[in-house]
């Protein structure tokens, strides 16, 4: 954890505290019977959807706030946003479920998944295996694992548990040191976050420079700071398969039109 930035450390400490409280009280961030996930594992759908549109596959994100932006609860209608993503060419959705800094929940994920019909990534700060079960119960097809939070062995164990539950792990790296934790494993999805966790500054060159060091058989995902079709084209030309885009779509006046522009699609799904 010595390499983890202060803001990430605070988020993780709070996440651990919340999970400990939930486990001690036997509380679960439950999902209603209507919203429970289907029995069939959806992880392959997530990978297939990205593979089908590789080079212009957008994972469109729903979040209701962040430490940098503050609360977006009064700004973003998450269900409407999820539907717009499905109608305008997104390959998948990402839903931030962390409650204290990002105003999310697993219920929010379930609602957005149902509204969109798209395979969903649960974007959480995973510090306990129970979070994988919660994500699966909410209908997620994929789970985010932040490499900087874990040892190489912990990553392997969490990834294997995720797969057993029908979730595909997306391992997110922020620096070259994170890549060392991936050695010796098989990784379906590897992402590079362009945002510096210490300063919140974004530099897409970070993705481009780290790309050759990613596992060759994984789908490669660029995250954060992607604002235009030119950005997508640049990263696709470098070799990225998919692009996780949040704030650009969340804050756009016309998110559907913006998404169509980003994916180069003039018709919806």
PDB file of C-alpha atoms in Angstrom:
ATOM      1  CA  UNK A   1       0.000   0.000   0.000  1.00  0.00           C
ATOM      2  CA  UNK A   2       3.013   2.357   0.227  1.00  0.00           C
ATOM      3  CA  UNK A   3       2.659   3.139  -3.471  1.00  0.00           C
ATOM      4  CA  UNK A   4      -0.988   4.075  -3.208  1.00  0.00           C
ATOM      5  CA  UNK A   5      -1.841   7.768  -3.411  1.00  0.00           C
ATOM      6  CA  UNK A   6      -3.401   9.484  -0.397  1.00  0.00           C
ATOM      7  CA  UNK A   7      -6.862   9.898  -1.932  1.00  0.00           C
ATOM      8  CA  UNK A   8      -6.942   6.242  -2.918  1.00  0.00           C
ATOM      9  CA  UNK A   9      -5.796   5.264   0.562  1.00  0.00           C
ATOM     10  CA  UNK A  10      -8.654   7.229   2.139  1.00  0.00           C
ATOM     11  CA  UNK A  11     -11.190   5.632  -0.190  1.00  0.00           C
ATOM     12  CA  UNK A  12      -9.836   2.152   0.517  1.00  0.00           C
ATOM     13  CA  UNK A  13      -9.768   2.679   4.284  1.00  0.00           C
ATOM     14  CA  UNK A  14     -13.398   3.806   4.225  1.00  0.00           C
ATOM     15  CA  UNK A  15     -14.357   0.893   1.971  1.00  0.00           C
ATOM     16  CA  UNK A  16     -12.797  -1.589   4.401  1.00  0.00           C
ATOM     17  CA  UNK A  17     -14.612   0.026   7.300  1.00  0.00           C
ATOM     18  CA  UNK A  18     -17.972  -0.151   5.539  1.00  0.00           C
ATOM     19  CA  UNK A  19     -17.483  -3.787   4.561  1.00  0.00           C
ATOM     20  CA  UNK A  20     -16.462  -4.781   8.071  1.00  0.00           C
ATOM     21  CA  UNK A  21     -19.609  -3.137   9.422  1.00  0.00           C
ATOM     22  CA  UNK A  22     -21.767  -4.907   6.844  1.00  0.00           C
ATOM     23  CA  UNK A  23     -20.244  -8.295   7.605  1.00  0.00           C
ATOM     24  CA  UNK A  24     -20.506  -7.845  11.361  1.00  0.00           C
ATOM     25  CA  UNK A  25     -24.157  -6.829  11.156  1.00  0.00           C
ATOM     26  CA  UNK A  26     -24.907  -9.395   8.442  1.00  0.00           C
ATOM     27  CA  UNK A  27     -26.156  -6.560   6.255  1.00  0.00           C
ATOM     28  CA  UNK A  28     -25.773  -6.812   2.492  1.00  0.00           C
ATOM     29  CA  UNK A  29     -26.182  -4.079  -0.125  1.00  0.00           C
ATOM     30  CA  UNK A  30     -29.166  -6.063  -1.333  1.00  0.00           C
ATOM     31  CA  UNK A  31     -30.916  -6.117  -4.675  1.00  0.00           C
ATOM     32  CA  UNK A  32     -34.664  -6.660  -4.950  1.00  0.00           C
ATOM     33  CA  UNK A  33     -35.985  -9.958  -6.289  1.00  0.00           C
ATOM     34  CA  UNK A  34     -36.856  -8.285  -9.594  1.00  0.00           C
ATOM     35  CA  UNK A  35     -33.337  -6.965  -9.985  1.00  0.00           C
ATOM     36  CA  UNK A  36     -31.420 -10.128  -9.160  1.00  0.00           C
ATOM     37  CA  UNK A  37     -29.042 -11.376 -11.797  1.00  0.00           C
ATOM     38  CA  UNK A  38     -29.984 -14.223 -14.149  1.00  0.00           C
ATOM     39  CA  UNK A  39     -28.477 -17.637 -13.468  1.00  0.00           C
ATOM     40  CA  UNK A  40     -26.271 -17.780 -16.553  1.00  0.00           C
ATOM     41  CA  UNK A  41     -22.770 -16.306 -16.106  1.00  0.00           C
ATOM     42  CA  UNK A  42     -22.588 -13.086 -18.169  1.00  0.00           C
ATOM     43  CA  UNK A  43     -18.802 -12.613 -18.225  1.00  0.00           C
ATOM     44  CA  UNK A  44     -18.378 -13.963 -21.749  1.00  0.00           C
ATOM     45  CA  UNK A  45     -20.935 -11.435 -22.980  1.00  0.00           C
ATOM     46  CA  UNK A  46     -18.772  -8.592 -21.708  1.00  0.00           C
ATOM     47  CA  UNK A  47     -15.655  -9.857 -23.496  1.00  0.00           C
ATOM     48  CA  UNK A  48     -17.582 -10.715 -26.650  1.00  0.00           C
ATOM     49  CA  UNK A  49     -19.182  -7.276 -26.807  1.00  0.00           C
ATOM     50  CA  UNK A  50     -15.804  -5.555 -26.585  1.00  0.00           C
ATOM     51  CA  UNK A  51     -14.223  -7.973 -29.046  1.00  0.00           C
ATOM     52  CA  UNK A  52     -16.963  -7.486 -31.623  1.00  0.00           C
ATOM     53  CA  UNK A  53     -16.305  -3.747 -31.827  1.00  0.00           C
ATOM     54  CA  UNK A  54     -12.600  -3.794 -30.918  1.00  0.00           C
ATOM     55  CA  UNK A  55     -10.889  -0.553 -31.863  1.00  0.00           C
ATOM     56  CA  UNK A  56     -14.015   1.514 -31.234  1.00  0.00           C
ATOM     57  CA  UNK A  57     -15.597  -0.291 -28.286  1.00  0.00           C
ATOM     58  CA  UNK A  58     -16.718   2.170 -25.616  1.00  0.00           C
ATOM     59  CA  UNK A  59     -17.441   1.184 -22.028  1.00  0.00           C
ATOM     60  CA  UNK A  60     -19.678   4.109 -21.093  1.00  0.00           C
ATOM     61  CA  UNK A  61     -19.681   5.011 -17.429  1.00  0.00           C
ATOM     62  CA  UNK A  62     -22.397   5.995 -14.991  1.00  0.00           C
ATOM     63  CA  UNK A  63     -21.282   7.620 -11.766  1.00  0.00           C
ATOM     64  CA  UNK A  64     -23.024  10.025  -9.429  1.00  0.00           C
ATOM     65  CA  UNK A  65     -19.956  11.908  -8.245  1.00  0.00           C
ATOM     66  CA  UNK A  66     -16.251  11.796  -7.525  1.00  0.00           C
ATOM     67  CA  UNK A  67     -13.752  13.419  -5.160  1.00  0.00           C
ATOM     68  CA  UNK A  68     -12.812  15.845  -7.923  1.00  0.00           C
ATOM     69  CA  UNK A  69     -16.290  16.669  -9.257  1.00  0.00           C
ATOM     70  CA  UNK A  70     -18.298  16.433  -6.069  1.00  0.00           C
ATOM     71  CA  UNK A  71     -21.865  15.121  -6.193  1.00  0.00           C
ATOM     72  CA  UNK A  72     -23.598  14.697  -9.548  1.00  0.00           C
ATOM     73  CA  UNK A  73     -26.782  13.323  -8.008  1.00  0.00           C
ATOM     74  CA  UNK A  74     -28.754  16.414  -9.034  1.00  0.00           C
ATOM     75  CA  UNK A  75     -27.136  16.493 -12.476  1.00  0.00           C
ATOM     76  CA  UNK A  76     -27.220  12.915 -13.806  1.00  0.00           C
ATOM     77  CA  UNK A  77     -30.284  10.705 -14.236  1.00  0.00           C
ATOM     78  CA  UNK A  78     -28.471   7.349 -14.153  1.00  0.00           C
ATOM     79  CA  UNK A  79     -31.235   5.225 -15.687  1.00  0.00           C
ATOM     80  CA  UNK A  80     -31.758   7.671 -18.551  1.00  0.00           C
ATOM     81  CA  UNK A  81     -27.992   7.833 -19.047  1.00  0.00           C
ATOM     82  CA  UNK A  82     -27.723   4.049 -19.217  1.00  0.00           C
ATOM     83  CA  UNK A  83     -30.506   3.856 -21.791  1.00  0.00           C
ATOM     84  CA  UNK A  84     -28.859   6.538 -23.918  1.00  0.00           C
ATOM     85  CA  UNK A  85     -25.630   4.554 -23.853  1.00  0.00           C
ATOM     86  CA  UNK A  86     -27.403   1.444 -25.123  1.00  0.00           C
ATOM     87  CA  UNK A  87     -29.218   3.382 -27.838  1.00  0.00           C
ATOM     88  CA  UNK A  88     -26.123   5.127 -29.157  1.00  0.00           C
ATOM     89  CA  UNK A  89     -23.464   2.499 -29.599  1.00  0.00           C
ATOM     90  CA  UNK A  90     -21.875   1.622 -26.247  1.00  0.00           C
ATOM     91  CA  UNK A  91     -20.432  -1.891 -26.099  1.00  0.00           C
ATOM     92  CA  UNK A  92     -20.867  -2.071 -22.307  1.00  0.00           C
ATOM     93  CA  UNK A  93     -21.486   0.104 -19.293  1.00  0.00           C
ATOM     94  CA  UNK A  94     -19.439   0.788 -16.187  1.00  0.00           C
ATOM     95  CA  UNK A  95     -21.214   1.712 -12.963  1.00  0.00           C
ATOM     96  CA  UNK A  96     -19.293   3.140 -10.012  1.00  0.00           C
ATOM     97  CA  UNK A  97     -20.744   1.511  -6.905  1.00  0.00           C
ATOM     98  CA  UNK A  98     -18.559   3.026  -4.142  1.00  0.00           C
ATOM     99  CA  UNK A  99     -20.960   4.958  -1.859  1.00  0.00           C
ATOM    100  CA  UNK A 100     -18.965   7.488   0.146  1.00  0.00           C
ATOM    101  CA  UNK A 101     -16.775   9.247  -2.404  1.00  0.00           C
ATOM    102  CA  UNK A 102     -18.667   8.392  -5.621  1.00  0.00           C
ATOM    103  CA  UNK A 103     -22.295   8.214  -4.361  1.00  0.00           C
ATOM    104  CA  UNK A 104     -22.795   4.767  -5.924  1.00  0.00           C
ATOM    105  CA  UNK A 105     -24.383   1.476  -4.904  1.00  0.00           C
ATOM    106  CA  UNK A 106     -24.953  -2.043  -6.165  1.00  0.00           C
ATOM    107  CA  UNK A 107     -28.628  -1.175  -6.505  1.00  0.00           C
ATOM    108  CA  UNK A 108     -27.575   1.579  -8.906  1.00  0.00           C
ATOM    109  CA  UNK A 109     -25.660  -0.997 -10.944  1.00  0.00           C
ATOM    110  CA  UNK A 110     -28.680  -3.296 -11.090  1.00  0.00           C
ATOM    111  CA  UNK A 111     -30.945  -0.464 -12.246  1.00  0.00           C
ATOM    112  CA  UNK A 112     -28.544   0.690 -14.956  1.00  0.00           C
ATOM    113  CA  UNK A 113     -27.925  -2.846 -16.172  1.00  0.00           C
ATOM    114  CA  UNK A 114     -31.631  -3.501 -16.476  1.00  0.00           C
ATOM    115  CA  UNK A 115     -32.324  -0.172 -18.165  1.00  0.00           C
ATOM    116  CA  UNK A 116     -29.580  -0.590 -20.754  1.00  0.00           C
ATOM    117  CA  UNK A 117     -29.505  -4.337 -21.356  1.00  0.00           C
ATOM    118  CA  UNK A 118     -25.730  -3.974 -21.727  1.00  0.00           C
ATOM    119  CA  UNK A 119     -23.117  -6.089 -19.940  1.00  0.00           C
ATOM    120  CA  UNK A 120     -22.006  -4.131 -16.886  1.00  0.00           C
ATOM    121  CA  UNK A 121     -18.698  -3.543 -15.116  1.00  0.00           C
ATOM    122  CA  UNK A 122     -18.914  -3.058 -11.347  1.00  0.00           C
ATOM    123  CA  UNK A 123     -16.406  -0.315 -10.660  1.00  0.00           C
ATOM    124  CA  UNK A 124     -15.506  -0.724  -7.019  1.00  0.00           C
ATOM    125  CA  UNK A 125     -12.446  -0.580  -4.816  1.00  0.00           C
ATOM    126  CA  UNK A 126     -12.212  -4.290  -4.102  1.00  0.00           C
ATOM    127  CA  UNK A 127     -10.615  -5.051  -0.753  1.00  0.00           C
ATOM    128  CA  UNK A 128     -12.625  -8.160   0.213  1.00  0.00           C
ATOM    129  CA  UNK A 129     -13.910 -11.151  -1.801  1.00  0.00           C
ATOM    130  CA  UNK A 130     -17.471 -10.461  -0.614  1.00  0.00           C
ATOM    131  CA  UNK A 131     -17.554  -7.501  -2.996  1.00  0.00           C
ATOM    132  CA  UNK A 132     -17.310  -9.932  -5.894  1.00  0.00           C
ATOM    133  CA  UNK A 133     -20.409 -11.722  -4.652  1.00  0.00           C
ATOM    134  CA  UNK A 134     -22.270  -8.438  -4.253  1.00  0.00           C
ATOM    135  CA  UNK A 135     -21.347  -7.442  -7.806  1.00  0.00           C
ATOM    136  CA  UNK A 136     -22.545 -10.769  -9.185  1.00  0.00           C
ATOM    137  CA  UNK A 137     -25.827 -10.532  -7.267  1.00  0.00           C
ATOM    138  CA  UNK A 138     -26.402  -7.096  -8.810  1.00  0.00           C
ATOM    139  CA  UNK A 139     -25.971  -8.550 -12.287  1.00  0.00           C
ATOM    140  CA  UNK A 140     -22.462  -7.381 -13.124  1.00  0.00           C
ATOM    141  CA  UNK A 141     -20.581  -9.159 -15.881  1.00  0.00           C
ATOM    142  CA  UNK A 142     -17.165  -7.741 -14.961  1.00  0.00           C
ATOM    143  CA  UNK A 143     -15.380  -6.435 -11.884  1.00  0.00           C
ATOM    144  CA  UNK A 144     -12.634  -3.834 -11.575  1.00  0.00           C
ATOM    145  CA  UNK A 145      -9.473  -4.865  -9.729  1.00  0.00           C
ATOM    146  CA  UNK A 146      -6.997  -2.036  -9.063  1.00  0.00           C
ATOM    147  CA  UNK A 147      -3.522  -3.542  -9.287  1.00  0.00           C
ATOM    148  CA  UNK A 148      -1.947  -1.035  -6.891  1.00  0.00           C
ATOM    149  CA  UNK A 149      -4.116  -2.294  -4.034  1.00  0.00           C
ATOM    150  CA  UNK A 150      -2.904  -5.893  -4.128  1.00  0.00           C
ATOM    151  CA  UNK A 151       0.086  -8.158  -4.290  1.00  0.00           C
ATOM    152  CA  UNK A 152       0.527 -10.353  -7.346  1.00  0.00           C
ATOM    153  CA  UNK A 153      -0.828 -13.362  -5.423  1.00  0.00           C
ATOM    154  CA  UNK A 154      -3.839 -11.445  -4.135  1.00  0.00           C
ATOM    155  CA  UNK A 155      -4.673 -10.331  -7.674  1.00  0.00           C
ATOM    156  CA  UNK A 156      -4.499 -13.907  -8.939  1.00  0.00           C
ATOM    157  CA  UNK A 157      -6.746 -15.142  -6.132  1.00  0.00           C
ATOM    158  CA  UNK A 158      -9.324 -12.371  -6.572  1.00  0.00           C
ATOM    159  CA  UNK A 159      -9.358 -12.867 -10.338  1.00  0.00           C
ATOM    160  CA  UNK A 160      -9.906 -16.603  -9.976  1.00  0.00           C
ATOM    161  CA  UNK A 161     -12.717 -16.100  -7.478  1.00  0.00           C
ATOM    162  CA  UNK A 162     -14.316 -13.575  -9.836  1.00  0.00           C
ATOM    163  CA  UNK A 163     -14.229 -16.069 -12.695  1.00  0.00           C
ATOM    164  CA  UNK A 164     -15.797 -18.746 -10.495  1.00  0.00           C
ATOM    165  CA  UNK A 165     -18.700 -16.350  -9.928  1.00  0.00           C
ATOM    166  CA  UNK A 166     -19.081 -15.605 -13.629  1.00  0.00           C
ATOM    167  CA  UNK A 167     -17.313 -12.236 -13.535  1.00  0.00           C
ATOM    168  CA  UNK A 168     -14.468 -11.277 -15.833  1.00  0.00           C
ATOM    169  CA  UNK A 169     -11.762  -9.262 -14.031  1.00  0.00           C
ATOM    170  CA  UNK A 170     -10.607  -5.961 -15.496  1.00  0.00           C
ATOM    171  CA  UNK A 171      -7.220  -5.241 -13.946  1.00  0.00           C
ATOM    172  CA  UNK A 172      -6.482  -1.512 -13.838  1.00  0.00           C
ATOM    173  CA  UNK A 173      -2.898  -0.266 -13.876  1.00  0.00           C
ATOM    174  CA  UNK A 174      -1.704   3.267 -13.201  1.00  0.00           C
ATOM    175  CA  UNK A 175       2.077   2.878 -13.408  1.00  0.00           C
ATOM    176  CA  UNK A 176       4.688   0.485 -14.728  1.00  0.00           C
ATOM    177  CA  UNK A 177       5.147  -1.005 -11.283  1.00  0.00           C
ATOM    178  CA  UNK A 178       1.577  -2.291 -11.469  1.00  0.00           C
ATOM    179  CA  UNK A 179       2.440  -4.378 -14.512  1.00  0.00           C
ATOM    180  CA  UNK A 180       4.859  -6.471 -12.464  1.00  0.00           C
ATOM    181  CA  UNK A 181       1.876  -7.775 -10.492  1.00  0.00           C
ATOM    182  CA  UNK A 182       0.385  -9.261 -13.668  1.00  0.00           C
ATOM    183  CA  UNK A 183       3.297 -11.505 -14.526  1.00  0.00           C
ATOM    184  CA  UNK A 184       2.511 -15.189 -14.486  1.00  0.00           C
ATOM    185  CA  UNK A 185      -1.243 -14.724 -14.834  1.00  0.00           C
ATOM    186  CA  UNK A 186      -3.724 -14.942 -17.677  1.00  0.00           C
ATOM    187  CA  UNK A 187      -5.678 -11.694 -17.982  1.00  0.00           C
ATOM    188  CA  UNK A 188      -8.704 -11.208 -20.198  1.00  0.00           C
ATOM    189  CA  UNK A 189      -8.936  -7.431 -19.722  1.00  0.00           C
ATOM    190  CA  UNK A 190      -6.195  -5.000 -18.744  1.00  0.00           C
ATOM    191  CA  UNK A 191      -6.776  -1.276 -18.446  1.00  0.00           C
ATOM    192  CA  UNK A 192      -4.447   1.691 -18.121  1.00  0.00           C
ATOM    193  CA  UNK A 193      -5.800   4.706 -16.278  1.00  0.00           C
ATOM    194  CA  UNK A 194      -4.424   7.941 -17.711  1.00  0.00           C
ATOM    195  CA  UNK A 195      -5.234   9.889 -14.545  1.00  0.00           C
ATOM    196  CA  UNK A 196      -2.392  10.496 -12.072  1.00  0.00           C
ATOM    197  CA  UNK A 197      -3.770   9.431  -8.678  1.00  0.00           C
ATOM    198  CA  UNK A 198      -1.671  12.050  -6.889  1.00  0.00           C
ATOM    199  CA  UNK A 199      -2.514  15.128  -8.971  1.00  0.00           C
ATOM    200  CA  UNK A 200      -5.617  13.984 -10.928  1.00  0.00           C
ATOM    201  CA  UNK A 201      -3.905  15.272 -14.074  1.00  0.00           C
ATOM    202  CA  UNK A 202      -4.525  13.258 -17.241  1.00  0.00           C
ATOM    203  CA  UNK A 203      -1.910  12.281 -19.797  1.00  0.00           C
ATOM    204  CA  UNK A 204      -2.901   9.891 -22.588  1.00  0.00           C
ATOM    205  CA  UNK A 205       0.739   9.373 -23.449  1.00  0.00           C
ATOM    206  CA  UNK A 206       0.834   7.240 -20.307  1.00  0.00           C
ATOM    207  CA  UNK A 207      -1.364   4.640 -22.030  1.00  0.00           C
ATOM    208  CA  UNK A 208       0.552   4.740 -25.282  1.00  0.00           C
ATOM    209  CA  UNK A 209       3.925   4.259 -23.585  1.00  0.00           C
ATOM    210  CA  UNK A 210       2.765   1.374 -21.374  1.00  0.00           C
ATOM    211  CA  UNK A 211       0.836  -0.443 -24.087  1.00  0.00           C
ATOM    212  CA  UNK A 212       3.735  -2.620 -25.379  1.00  0.00           C
ATOM    213  CA  UNK A 213       4.220  -4.001 -21.864  1.00  0.00           C
ATOM    214  CA  UNK A 214       0.649  -5.255 -21.453  1.00  0.00           C
ATOM    215  CA  UNK A 215      -0.097  -8.989 -21.664  1.00  0.00           C
ATOM    216  CA  UNK A 216      -0.298  -9.758 -25.389  1.00  0.00           C
ATOM    217  CA  UNK A 217      -3.456 -11.889 -25.251  1.00  0.00           C
ATOM    218  CA  UNK A 218      -5.572  -9.460 -23.233  1.00  0.00           C
ATOM    219  CA  UNK A 219      -8.074  -6.935 -24.499  1.00  0.00           C
ATOM    220  CA  UNK A 220      -6.486  -3.565 -23.819  1.00  0.00           C
ATOM    221  CA  UNK A 221      -8.557  -0.734 -22.399  1.00  0.00           C
ATOM    222  CA  UNK A 222      -7.647   2.955 -22.112  1.00  0.00           C
ATOM    223  CA  UNK A 223      -9.327   4.795 -19.246  1.00  0.00           C
ATOM    224  CA  UNK A 224      -9.869   8.464 -18.322  1.00  0.00           C
ATOM    225  CA  UNK A 225      -9.294  11.723 -20.144  1.00  0.00           C
ATOM    226  CA  UNK A 226     -10.794  10.644 -23.467  1.00  0.00           C
ATOM    227  CA  UNK A 227     -12.721  13.614 -24.842  1.00  0.00           C
ATOM    228  CA  UNK A 228     -12.951  13.323 -28.614  1.00  0.00           C
ATOM    229  CA  UNK A 229     -13.100  10.974 -31.590  1.00  0.00           C
ATOM    230  CA  UNK A 230      -9.527  12.044 -32.291  1.00  0.00           C
ATOM    231  CA  UNK A 231      -8.505  10.730 -28.863  1.00  0.00           C
ATOM    232  CA  UNK A 232     -10.212   7.410 -29.594  1.00  0.00           C
ATOM    233  CA  UNK A 233      -8.558   7.212 -33.018  1.00  0.00           C
ATOM    234  CA  UNK A 234      -5.130   7.941 -31.559  1.00  0.00           C
ATOM    235  CA  UNK A 235      -5.451   5.271 -28.902  1.00  0.00           C
ATOM    236  CA  UNK A 236      -6.956   2.747 -31.312  1.00  0.00           C
ATOM    237  CA  UNK A 237      -4.090   3.325 -33.739  1.00  0.00           C
ATOM    238  CA  UNK A 238      -1.659   2.655 -30.896  1.00  0.00           C
ATOM    239  CA  UNK A 239      -3.345  -0.710 -30.287  1.00  0.00           C
ATOM    240  CA  UNK A 240      -6.101  -0.229 -27.713  1.00  0.00           C
ATOM    241  CA  UNK A 241      -9.256  -2.277 -28.153  1.00  0.00           C
ATOM    242  CA  UNK A 242     -11.679  -0.410 -25.893  1.00  0.00           C
ATOM    243  CA  UNK A 243     -12.117   2.895 -24.119  1.00  0.00           C
ATOM    244  CA  UNK A 244     -13.698   3.531 -20.733  1.00  0.00           C
ATOM    245  CA  UNK A 245     -15.281   6.981 -20.901  1.00  0.00           C
ATOM    246  CA  UNK A 246     -17.121   8.670 -18.065  1.00  0.00           C
ATOM    247  CA  UNK A 247     -17.033  12.404 -17.445  1.00  0.00           C
ATOM    248  CA  UNK A 248     -17.016  13.332 -21.135  1.00  0.00           C
ATOM    249  CA  UNK A 249     -20.377  11.593 -21.515  1.00  0.00           C
ATOM    250  CA  UNK A 250     -21.816  12.406 -18.110  1.00  0.00           C
ATOM    251  CA  UNK A 251     -21.258  16.152 -18.517  1.00  0.00           C
ATOM    252  CA  UNK A 252     -22.166  16.398 -22.212  1.00  0.00           C
ATOM    253  CA  UNK A 253     -25.256  18.413 -23.164  1.00  0.00           C
ATOM    254  CA  UNK A 254     -26.226  15.630 -25.578  1.00  0.00           C
ATOM    255  CA  UNK A 255     -24.595  12.421 -24.282  1.00  0.00           C
ATOM    256  CA  UNK A 256     -26.140  10.227 -26.989  1.00  0.00           C
ATOM    257  CA  UNK A 257     -24.820  12.417 -29.775  1.00  0.00           C
ATOM    258  CA  UNK A 258     -21.425  12.611 -28.069  1.00  0.00           C
ATOM    259  CA  UNK A 259     -21.246   8.840 -27.776  1.00  0.00           C
ATOM    260  CA  UNK A 260     -22.152   8.334 -31.442  1.00  0.00           C
ATOM    261  CA  UNK A 261     -19.363  10.709 -32.355  1.00  0.00           C
ATOM    262  CA  UNK A 262     -16.871   8.856 -30.155  1.00  0.00           C
ATOM    263  CA  UNK A 263     -17.668   5.404 -31.537  1.00  0.00           C
ATOM    264  CA  UNK A 264     -18.104   6.604 -35.106  1.00  0.00           C
ATOM    265  CA  UNK A 265     -21.605   5.125 -35.258  1.00  0.00           C
ATOM    266  CA  UNK A 266     -24.533   7.056 -36.694  1.00  0.00           C
ATOM    267  CA  UNK A 267     -27.147   4.502 -35.695  1.00  0.00           C
ATOM    268  CA  UNK A 268     -27.996   3.103 -32.291  1.00  0.00           C
ATOM    269  CA  UNK A 269     -27.868  -0.509 -31.233  1.00  0.00           C
TER     270      UNK A 269
END
